[in-house]
Coordinates of C-alpha atoms in Angstrom, one line a residue:
M365 CA -45.3 -28.0 -67.9
D366 CA -41.6 -29.2 -67.8
Y367 CA -39.9 -25.8 -68.0
N368 CA -36.5 -27.2 -67.6
Q369 CA -36.9 -29.4 -70.7
L370 CA -38.5 -26.5 -72.6
H371 CA -35.5 -24.4 -72.0
L372 CA -33.1 -27.1 -72.8
Q373 CA -34.9 -27.5 -76.2
Y374 CA -34.9 -23.8 -77.1
K375 CA -31.7 -22.5 -75.5
E376 CA -29.7 -20.4 -77.9
E377 CA -26.4 -22.2 -77.7
S378 CA -24.4 -19.6 -79.6
L379 CA -24.8 -17.2 -76.6
Y380 CA -22.8 -18.0 -73.5
G381 CA -21.3 -16.1 -70.6
R382 CA -21.5 -12.5 -69.6
Y383 CA -19.9 -10.7 -72.6
I384 CA -22.7 -10.4 -75.2
T385 CA -22.3 -7.8 -77.9
L386 CA -24.1 -6.7 -81.1
K387 CA -21.7 -9.0 -83.0
D388 CA -23.0 -12.0 -81.0
I389 CA -26.7 -11.3 -81.6
K390 CA -26.5 -10.0 -85.2
P391 CA -26.5 -13.5 -86.8
L392 CA -29.5 -14.4 -84.7
L393 CA -31.3 -11.2 -85.7
D394 CA -30.7 -12.0 -89.3
K395 CA -33.1 -14.9 -89.0
Y396 CA -35.9 -12.5 -88.2
T397 CA -37.6 -9.6 -90.1
T398 CA -36.2 -6.8 -88.0
E399 CA -36.2 -3.1 -88.3
V400 CA -33.3 -0.7 -87.5
I401 CA -35.0 2.1 -85.6
G402 CA -31.9 4.2 -85.2
H403 CA -28.4 4.2 -84.0
S404 CA -26.3 4.5 -80.8
V405 CA -23.9 7.4 -80.0
L406 CA -21.2 5.5 -81.9
G407 CA -23.4 4.7 -84.8
K408 CA -24.3 1.1 -84.0
P409 CA -27.8 0.0 -85.2
I410 CA -30.5 -0.6 -82.6
Y411 CA -32.9 -3.3 -83.8
K412 CA -36.6 -3.9 -83.2
Y413 CA -38.4 -7.1 -83.8
S414 CA -42.1 -7.6 -83.6
T415 CA -44.2 -10.7 -83.8
G416 CA -47.6 -12.1 -82.8
N417 CA -51.1 -10.9 -83.5
G418 CA -52.8 -11.1 -80.1
P419 CA -54.8 -8.3 -78.4
T420 CA -52.4 -7.8 -75.5
R421 CA -49.3 -5.8 -76.5
V422 CA -46.0 -6.5 -74.6
F423 CA -42.9 -4.4 -75.0
M424 CA -39.6 -6.0 -73.9
W425 CA -36.1 -4.5 -73.9
S426 CA -32.8 -5.7 -72.7
Q427 CA -29.2 -4.4 -72.2
M428 CA -30.0 -0.7 -71.7
H429 CA -27.1 -1.3 -69.3
G430 CA -24.4 -2.7 -71.6
N431 CA -22.8 -5.1 -69.0
E432 CA -26.2 -6.7 -68.1
S433 CA -26.5 -9.5 -70.6
T434 CA -28.2 -12.4 -68.9
T435 CA -31.7 -11.3 -69.9
T436 CA -30.5 -10.9 -73.5
K437 CA -29.6 -14.5 -73.6
A438 CA -32.9 -15.5 -72.1
L439 CA -34.7 -13.3 -74.6
F440 CA -33.2 -15.1 -77.5
D441 CA -34.1 -18.5 -75.8
F442 CA -37.7 -17.2 -75.7
L443 CA -37.6 -16.1 -79.3
N444 CA -36.5 -19.6 -80.3
L445 CA -39.6 -20.9 -78.6
L446 CA -41.8 -18.4 -80.3
Q447 CA -40.5 -19.4 -83.7
S448 CA -41.0 -23.1 -83.0
D449 CA -44.0 -25.3 -83.8
E450 CA -44.8 -25.8 -80.2
P451 CA -48.5 -25.5 -79.4
L452 CA -47.4 -23.1 -76.6
A453 CA -45.8 -20.8 -79.2
E454 CA -49.0 -20.7 -81.3
E455 CA -50.9 -19.9 -78.1
L456 CA -48.7 -17.1 -77.1
L457 CA -48.6 -15.5 -80.5
A458 CA -52.4 -15.6 -80.7
E459 CA -52.7 -14.0 -77.3
Y460 CA -49.9 -11.4 -77.5
T461 CA -48.3 -8.9 -79.9
F462 CA -44.7 -8.6 -78.9
C463 CA -42.2 -5.8 -79.6
F464 CA -38.5 -6.5 -78.7
L465 CA -35.5 -4.3 -78.4
P466 CA -32.9 -6.9 -77.7
M467 CA -30.0 -4.5 -77.1
V468 CA -30.7 -0.9 -76.3
N469 CA -27.1 0.0 -75.5
P470 CA -24.8 -1.7 -78.0
D471 CA -21.9 0.8 -77.3
G472 CA -22.0 -0.1 -73.6
A473 CA -22.3 -3.8 -74.5
E474 CA -19.1 -3.6 -76.6
R475 CA -17.2 -1.8 -73.8
Y476 CA -18.9 -3.9 -71.0
T477 CA -20.0 -0.8 -69.2
R478 CA -23.3 0.2 -67.5
V479 CA -23.4 3.5 -69.3
N480 CA -23.5 4.5 -73.0
A481 CA -20.6 6.0 -75.0
N482 CA -21.4 9.4 -73.5
E483 CA -21.1 8.0 -70.0
I484 CA -24.8 8.4 -69.4
D485 CA -26.9 5.8 -67.5
L486 CA -29.8 5.3 -69.9
N487 CA -32.0 4.2 -66.9
R488 CA -31.6 7.7 -65.4
D489 CA -32.4 9.5 -68.7
S490 CA -36.2 9.0 -68.9
E491 CA -37.1 12.6 -68.3
T492 CA -34.4 14.5 -70.2
L493 CA -34.1 11.9 -73.0
S494 CA -30.7 13.4 -73.8
Q495 CA -29.3 10.3 -75.5
P496 CA -30.2 8.8 -78.9
E497 CA -30.8 5.3 -77.2
S498 CA -33.2 6.8 -74.7
Q499 CA -35.1 8.6 -77.4
L500 CA -35.4 5.5 -79.5
L501 CA -36.7 3.5 -76.5
R502 CA -39.3 6.2 -75.7
Q503 CA -40.3 6.5 -79.4
T504 CA -40.9 2.8 -79.6
F505 CA -43.0 2.9 -76.4
D506 CA -45.1 5.8 -77.8
S507 CA -45.7 4.2 -81.2
F508 CA -46.2 0.6 -80.0
K509 CA -48.6 1.6 -77.2
P510 CA -48.0 -1.5 -75.0
D511 CA -50.3 -3.0 -72.4
Y512 CA -47.3 -4.3 -70.5
C513 CA -43.6 -3.4 -70.4
Y514 CA -40.8 -5.8 -69.4
N515 CA -37.7 -4.0 -68.4
L516 CA -34.9 -6.6 -68.4
H517 CA -31.7 -6.1 -66.3
D518 CA -29.0 -7.8 -64.3
Q519 CA -28.1 -7.2 -60.6
R520 CA -24.9 -7.7 -58.8
S521 CA -24.0 -10.8 -56.7
I522 CA -24.2 -8.7 -53.5
F523 CA -28.0 -9.0 -53.2
G524 CA -29.8 -11.6 -51.2
A525 CA -33.5 -12.5 -51.2
G526 CA -34.2 -11.4 -47.6
T527 CA -31.5 -11.6 -44.9
D528 CA -31.2 -15.4 -44.3
G529 CA -28.3 -16.2 -46.7
F530 CA -30.2 -17.0 -49.9
P531 CA -28.9 -15.2 -53.1
A532 CA -31.4 -13.2 -55.1
T533 CA -31.2 -15.2 -58.3
V534 CA -34.1 -13.4 -59.8
S535 CA -35.7 -10.2 -58.5
F536 CA -38.8 -8.3 -59.6
L537 CA -40.3 -4.9 -59.1
A538 CA -43.7 -3.4 -59.9
P539 CA -42.3 0.2 -60.0
A540 CA -44.0 3.1 -58.2
F541 CA -45.6 5.9 -60.2
N542 CA -45.3 8.6 -57.5
E543 CA -43.2 9.6 -54.5
A544 CA -45.8 8.2 -52.1
R545 CA -45.5 4.7 -53.8
D546 CA -49.2 4.4 -54.0
I547 CA -50.7 1.2 -55.4
N548 CA -53.2 1.6 -58.2
D549 CA -54.7 -0.8 -60.7
V550 CA -51.7 -0.3 -63.0
R551 CA -49.3 -1.5 -60.4
I552 CA -51.7 -4.3 -59.3
K553 CA -51.6 -5.7 -62.8
A554 CA -47.8 -5.8 -62.7
M555 CA -47.9 -7.3 -59.2
N556 CA -50.3 -10.0 -60.2
R557 CA -48.0 -11.1 -63.0
I558 CA -45.0 -11.0 -60.7
V559 CA -46.8 -13.2 -58.2
A560 CA -47.5 -15.8 -61.0
M561 CA -43.8 -15.8 -62.0
N562 CA -42.7 -16.1 -58.4
E563 CA -45.0 -19.1 -57.8
E564 CA -43.4 -21.0 -60.6
L565 CA -39.8 -19.9 -59.7
Q566 CA -40.2 -21.1 -56.1
K567 CA -40.4 -24.6 -57.6
H568 CA -37.0 -24.2 -59.1
I569 CA -35.1 -21.8 -56.8
P570 CA -36.9 -21.8 -53.5
N571 CA -36.2 -18.7 -51.3
Q572 CA -34.1 -17.2 -54.1
V573 CA -36.6 -14.7 -55.5
G574 CA -36.4 -11.1 -54.4
R575 CA -38.5 -8.0 -54.5
F576 CA -36.6 -4.9 -55.5
D577 CA -36.9 -1.6 -53.7
D578 CA -39.7 0.6 -55.0
S579 CA -38.4 4.1 -54.2
F580 CA -39.7 6.4 -56.9
N581 CA -37.4 8.1 -59.5
S582 CA -39.1 9.5 -62.5
N583 CA -35.8 9.4 -64.4
C584 CA -35.9 5.6 -64.2
I585 CA -37.7 4.1 -67.2
G586 CA -39.9 1.7 -65.2
D587 CA -41.2 4.4 -62.9
K588 CA -41.8 6.7 -65.9
F589 CA -43.8 4.1 -67.9
T590 CA -45.8 3.2 -64.8
S591 CA -46.6 6.9 -64.3
L592 CA -47.9 6.8 -67.9
N593 CA -50.4 4.1 -66.9
V594 CA -48.6 1.1 -68.4
P595 CA -48.0 -1.9 -66.1
T596 CA -44.2 -2.3 -66.0
I597 CA -42.2 -5.2 -64.6
L598 CA -38.5 -4.9 -63.7
F599 CA -36.6 -8.1 -64.1
E600 CA -33.2 -8.4 -62.3
A601 CA -31.1 -11.4 -63.1
G602 CA -28.9 -12.2 -60.2
H603 CA -26.5 -14.8 -58.8
F604 CA -27.1 -18.5 -58.5
Q605 CA -24.6 -20.6 -56.5
N606 CA -21.3 -21.0 -58.4
D607 CA -23.0 -19.6 -61.6
Y608 CA -20.9 -16.5 -62.4
E609 CA -21.5 -17.0 -66.1
R610 CA -25.3 -16.8 -65.2
E611 CA -26.3 -19.8 -67.4
I612 CA -28.6 -21.1 -64.7
T613 CA -30.0 -17.6 -64.1
R614 CA -30.8 -17.2 -67.8
K615 CA -32.9 -20.4 -67.5
M616 CA -34.8 -18.9 -64.6
I617 CA -35.5 -15.7 -66.5
F618 CA -36.8 -17.8 -69.4
I619 CA -39.0 -19.7 -67.0
A620 CA -40.3 -16.4 -65.6
L621 CA -41.0 -15.0 -69.0
V622 CA -43.0 -18.0 -70.2
S623 CA -44.9 -18.7 -66.9
G624 CA -45.7 -15.0 -66.5
L625 CA -47.1 -14.8 -70.1
R626 CA -49.2 -17.9 -69.5
Y627 CA -50.9 -16.0 -66.6
R628 CA -54.0 -14.4 -67.9
N629 CA -55.5 -11.5 -66.2
E630 CA -55.9 -8.9 -69.0
N631 CA -57.3 -5.4 -68.8
V632 CA -59.7 -6.0 -65.9
V633 CA -58.2 -6.5 -62.5
V634 CA -59.9 -9.7 -61.4
D635 CA -57.5 -10.5 -58.5
N636 CA -55.6 -8.3 -56.2
K637 CA -52.4 -10.1 -55.3
K638 CA -50.8 -7.2 -53.5
E639 CA -50.2 -9.1 -50.3
E640 CA -48.6 -12.0 -52.1
Y641 CA -46.4 -9.6 -53.9
L642 CA -45.4 -7.8 -50.7
N643 CA -44.6 -11.2 -49.1
I644 CA -41.8 -11.8 -51.6
N645 CA -38.6 -11.3 -49.7
Q646 CA -37.1 -7.8 -50.3
N647 CA -33.7 -7.5 -51.9
N648 CA -31.0 -6.8 -49.3
I649 CA -27.2 -6.2 -49.7
V650 CA -26.0 -9.1 -47.6
F651 CA -23.4 -10.9 -49.8
Y652 CA -19.8 -10.7 -50.8
D653 CA -18.2 -13.1 -53.3
F654 CA -15.7 -14.3 -50.6
I655 CA -15.7 -14.2 -46.8
Y656 CA -12.7 -15.3 -44.8
K657 CA -13.5 -15.8 -41.1
N658 CA -11.5 -16.0 -37.9
V659 CA -8.2 -14.8 -39.5
K660 CA -5.2 -13.7 -37.5
I661 CA -3.9 -10.3 -38.7
Y662 CA -1.7 -7.6 -37.3
Y663 CA -3.5 -4.2 -37.1
D664 CA -2.0 -1.0 -35.6
G665 CA 0.8 -3.2 -34.2
K666 CA -1.6 -5.6 -32.5
E667 CA -2.5 -9.2 -33.2
I668 CA -6.3 -9.6 -33.7
I669 CA -8.7 -12.2 -34.9
T670 CA -11.1 -10.8 -37.5
N671 CA -12.8 -11.4 -40.8
F672 CA -12.2 -9.9 -44.3
V673 CA -13.9 -10.1 -47.6
A674 CA -13.1 -10.0 -51.3
Q675 CA -15.2 -9.2 -54.3
Y676 CA -14.9 -9.9 -58.0
K677 CA -14.5 -7.2 -60.5
E678 CA -15.6 -8.1 -64.0
E679 CA -12.8 -6.8 -66.2
L680 CA -12.8 -6.8 -70.0
I681 CA -9.4 -8.0 -71.1
D682 CA -8.6 -9.0 -74.6
G683 CA -12.2 -9.4 -75.5
K684 CA -13.1 -11.6 -72.6
I685 CA -14.5 -11.0 -69.1
Q686 CA -12.2 -12.0 -66.4
F687 CA -13.4 -12.3 -62.8
N688 CA -10.6 -10.8 -60.6
A689 CA -11.0 -10.9 -56.9
Y690 CA -9.9 -7.9 -54.8
I691 CA -9.9 -7.4 -51.0
V692 CA -12.6 -4.8 -50.2
E693 CA -13.3 -4.8 -46.4
I694 CA -12.0 -5.9 -43.0
G695 CA -14.1 -6.2 -39.9
E696 CA -16.8 -8.2 -38.0
L697 CA -19.1 -8.1 -41.0
I698 CA -22.2 -9.1 -39.0
G699 CA -25.1 -10.1 -41.1
F700 CA -23.1 -10.7 -44.3
Y701 CA -22.6 -14.0 -46.2
G702 CA -20.1 -15.1 -48.7
H703 CA -20.8 -17.1 -51.9
Y704 CA -17.5 -18.6 -50.9
Q705 CA -16.7 -18.9 -47.2
Y706 CA -13.5 -20.1 -45.5
D707 CA -12.9 -20.4 -41.8
A708 CA -9.2 -19.8 -41.0
N709 CA -9.5 -21.1 -37.4
N710 CA -7.3 -18.3 -36.1
K711 CA -4.5 -19.0 -38.5
A712 CA -2.4 -16.0 -39.7
F713 CA -2.8 -14.1 -43.0
T714 CA 0.3 -13.2 -45.1
S715 CA 0.6 -11.7 -48.5
N716 CA 4.0 -10.8 -49.9
G717 CA 5.4 -10.7 -46.4
I718 CA 2.6 -8.4 -45.1
S719 CA 0.4 -9.7 -42.3
T720 CA -2.6 -7.5 -42.9
P721 CA -5.0 -7.6 -45.9
I722 CA -4.8 -4.4 -47.9
I723 CA -7.9 -2.9 -49.4
N724 CA -8.1 -3.0 -53.3
Q725 CA -5.3 -5.5 -53.6
K726 CA -5.7 -8.8 -55.5
A727 CA -6.9 -11.6 -53.3
D728 CA -3.7 -13.7 -53.5
F729 CA -2.5 -14.7 -50.0
T730 CA -1.7 -17.5 -47.6
I731 CA -3.5 -18.6 -44.5
G732 CA -1.2 -20.3 -41.9
T733 CA 2.0 -21.8 -43.3
S734 CA 0.7 -23.6 -46.4
T735 CA -2.9 -22.8 -47.4
I736 CA -2.6 -20.7 -50.6
F737 CA -5.4 -18.7 -52.1
V738 CA -5.2 -17.4 -55.7
N739 CA -7.8 -15.0 -57.0
G740 CA -9.8 -15.6 -53.8
I741 CA -9.9 -19.4 -54.1
K742 CA -8.0 -22.0 -52.1
I743 CA -5.7 -24.0 -54.4

């Protein structure tokens, strides 16, 4: 199957970039027969859409963290496929019954924050269910009675797949159900499907698929649902080279969704792909957005050659996300990589007459006498 062509054909062109709010998806939802299942803290509607008549029930939700929108874009690409006359769509709808919550945290999406309007991380609220959004997610889970759960998220650009300098463009997790992180048939089902998705993604982004840490936390929704004996898969949409708007990553999530759903291993565990799952490179924090190497600076009155790094902050300004680079660390930085790397070849750093990078200041500076960097990038 030509997944690249499939995505090109069904990509939802009205959704682009990182700032996706309820206003953006409402016209798309109006094309479907949706249900408002409740409201957010600030009274925004939370929508549910169901389709398909197959025996395997799949529950997917996105943007429970408001600033994690890549999977929402991919979800609407996938919905466009399901509503098409493709034989694949007919096949999927005959095999599965789907339930979607495309935006669990519309208040956080509007403010571009991880948390909801009460400053609560909904992915740490699975035990207390203190928030209306958490309650609606759990109520949908209880009423829909899924056979699989797909928990759709974004992760920061700091993660690599392993430690060899490959960004973790997509990462997965079959969450634990207890502190011991034991592996039972429920986790095996999730692992098997992750292995199927990884096998396809390796054709598109070799070495750029990661495996998320499986430390157990019952307050996390994936761990909670796995403990309730439902195979749950965490999706983490990460960084692809020079793709800060995550348009390539959205395609990879779409490919993962479709290829994973085409993998058939329902109800009875025929294969045990635990080893293949554990062989997926584990996520590691090994990246900064910018690394500047072999820079001459003055530190404690001494001239030294060292490295420093900068990181983007995603800042919502006038309704748009701006990527603003700030200096965050100075030192040897052994084992770290930059999505953007520059070798100063022992030339001196200056910024507004100061010869030492200052933590938390904008990454606007000069290397040597004439190499100028603005917002982290050489101009």
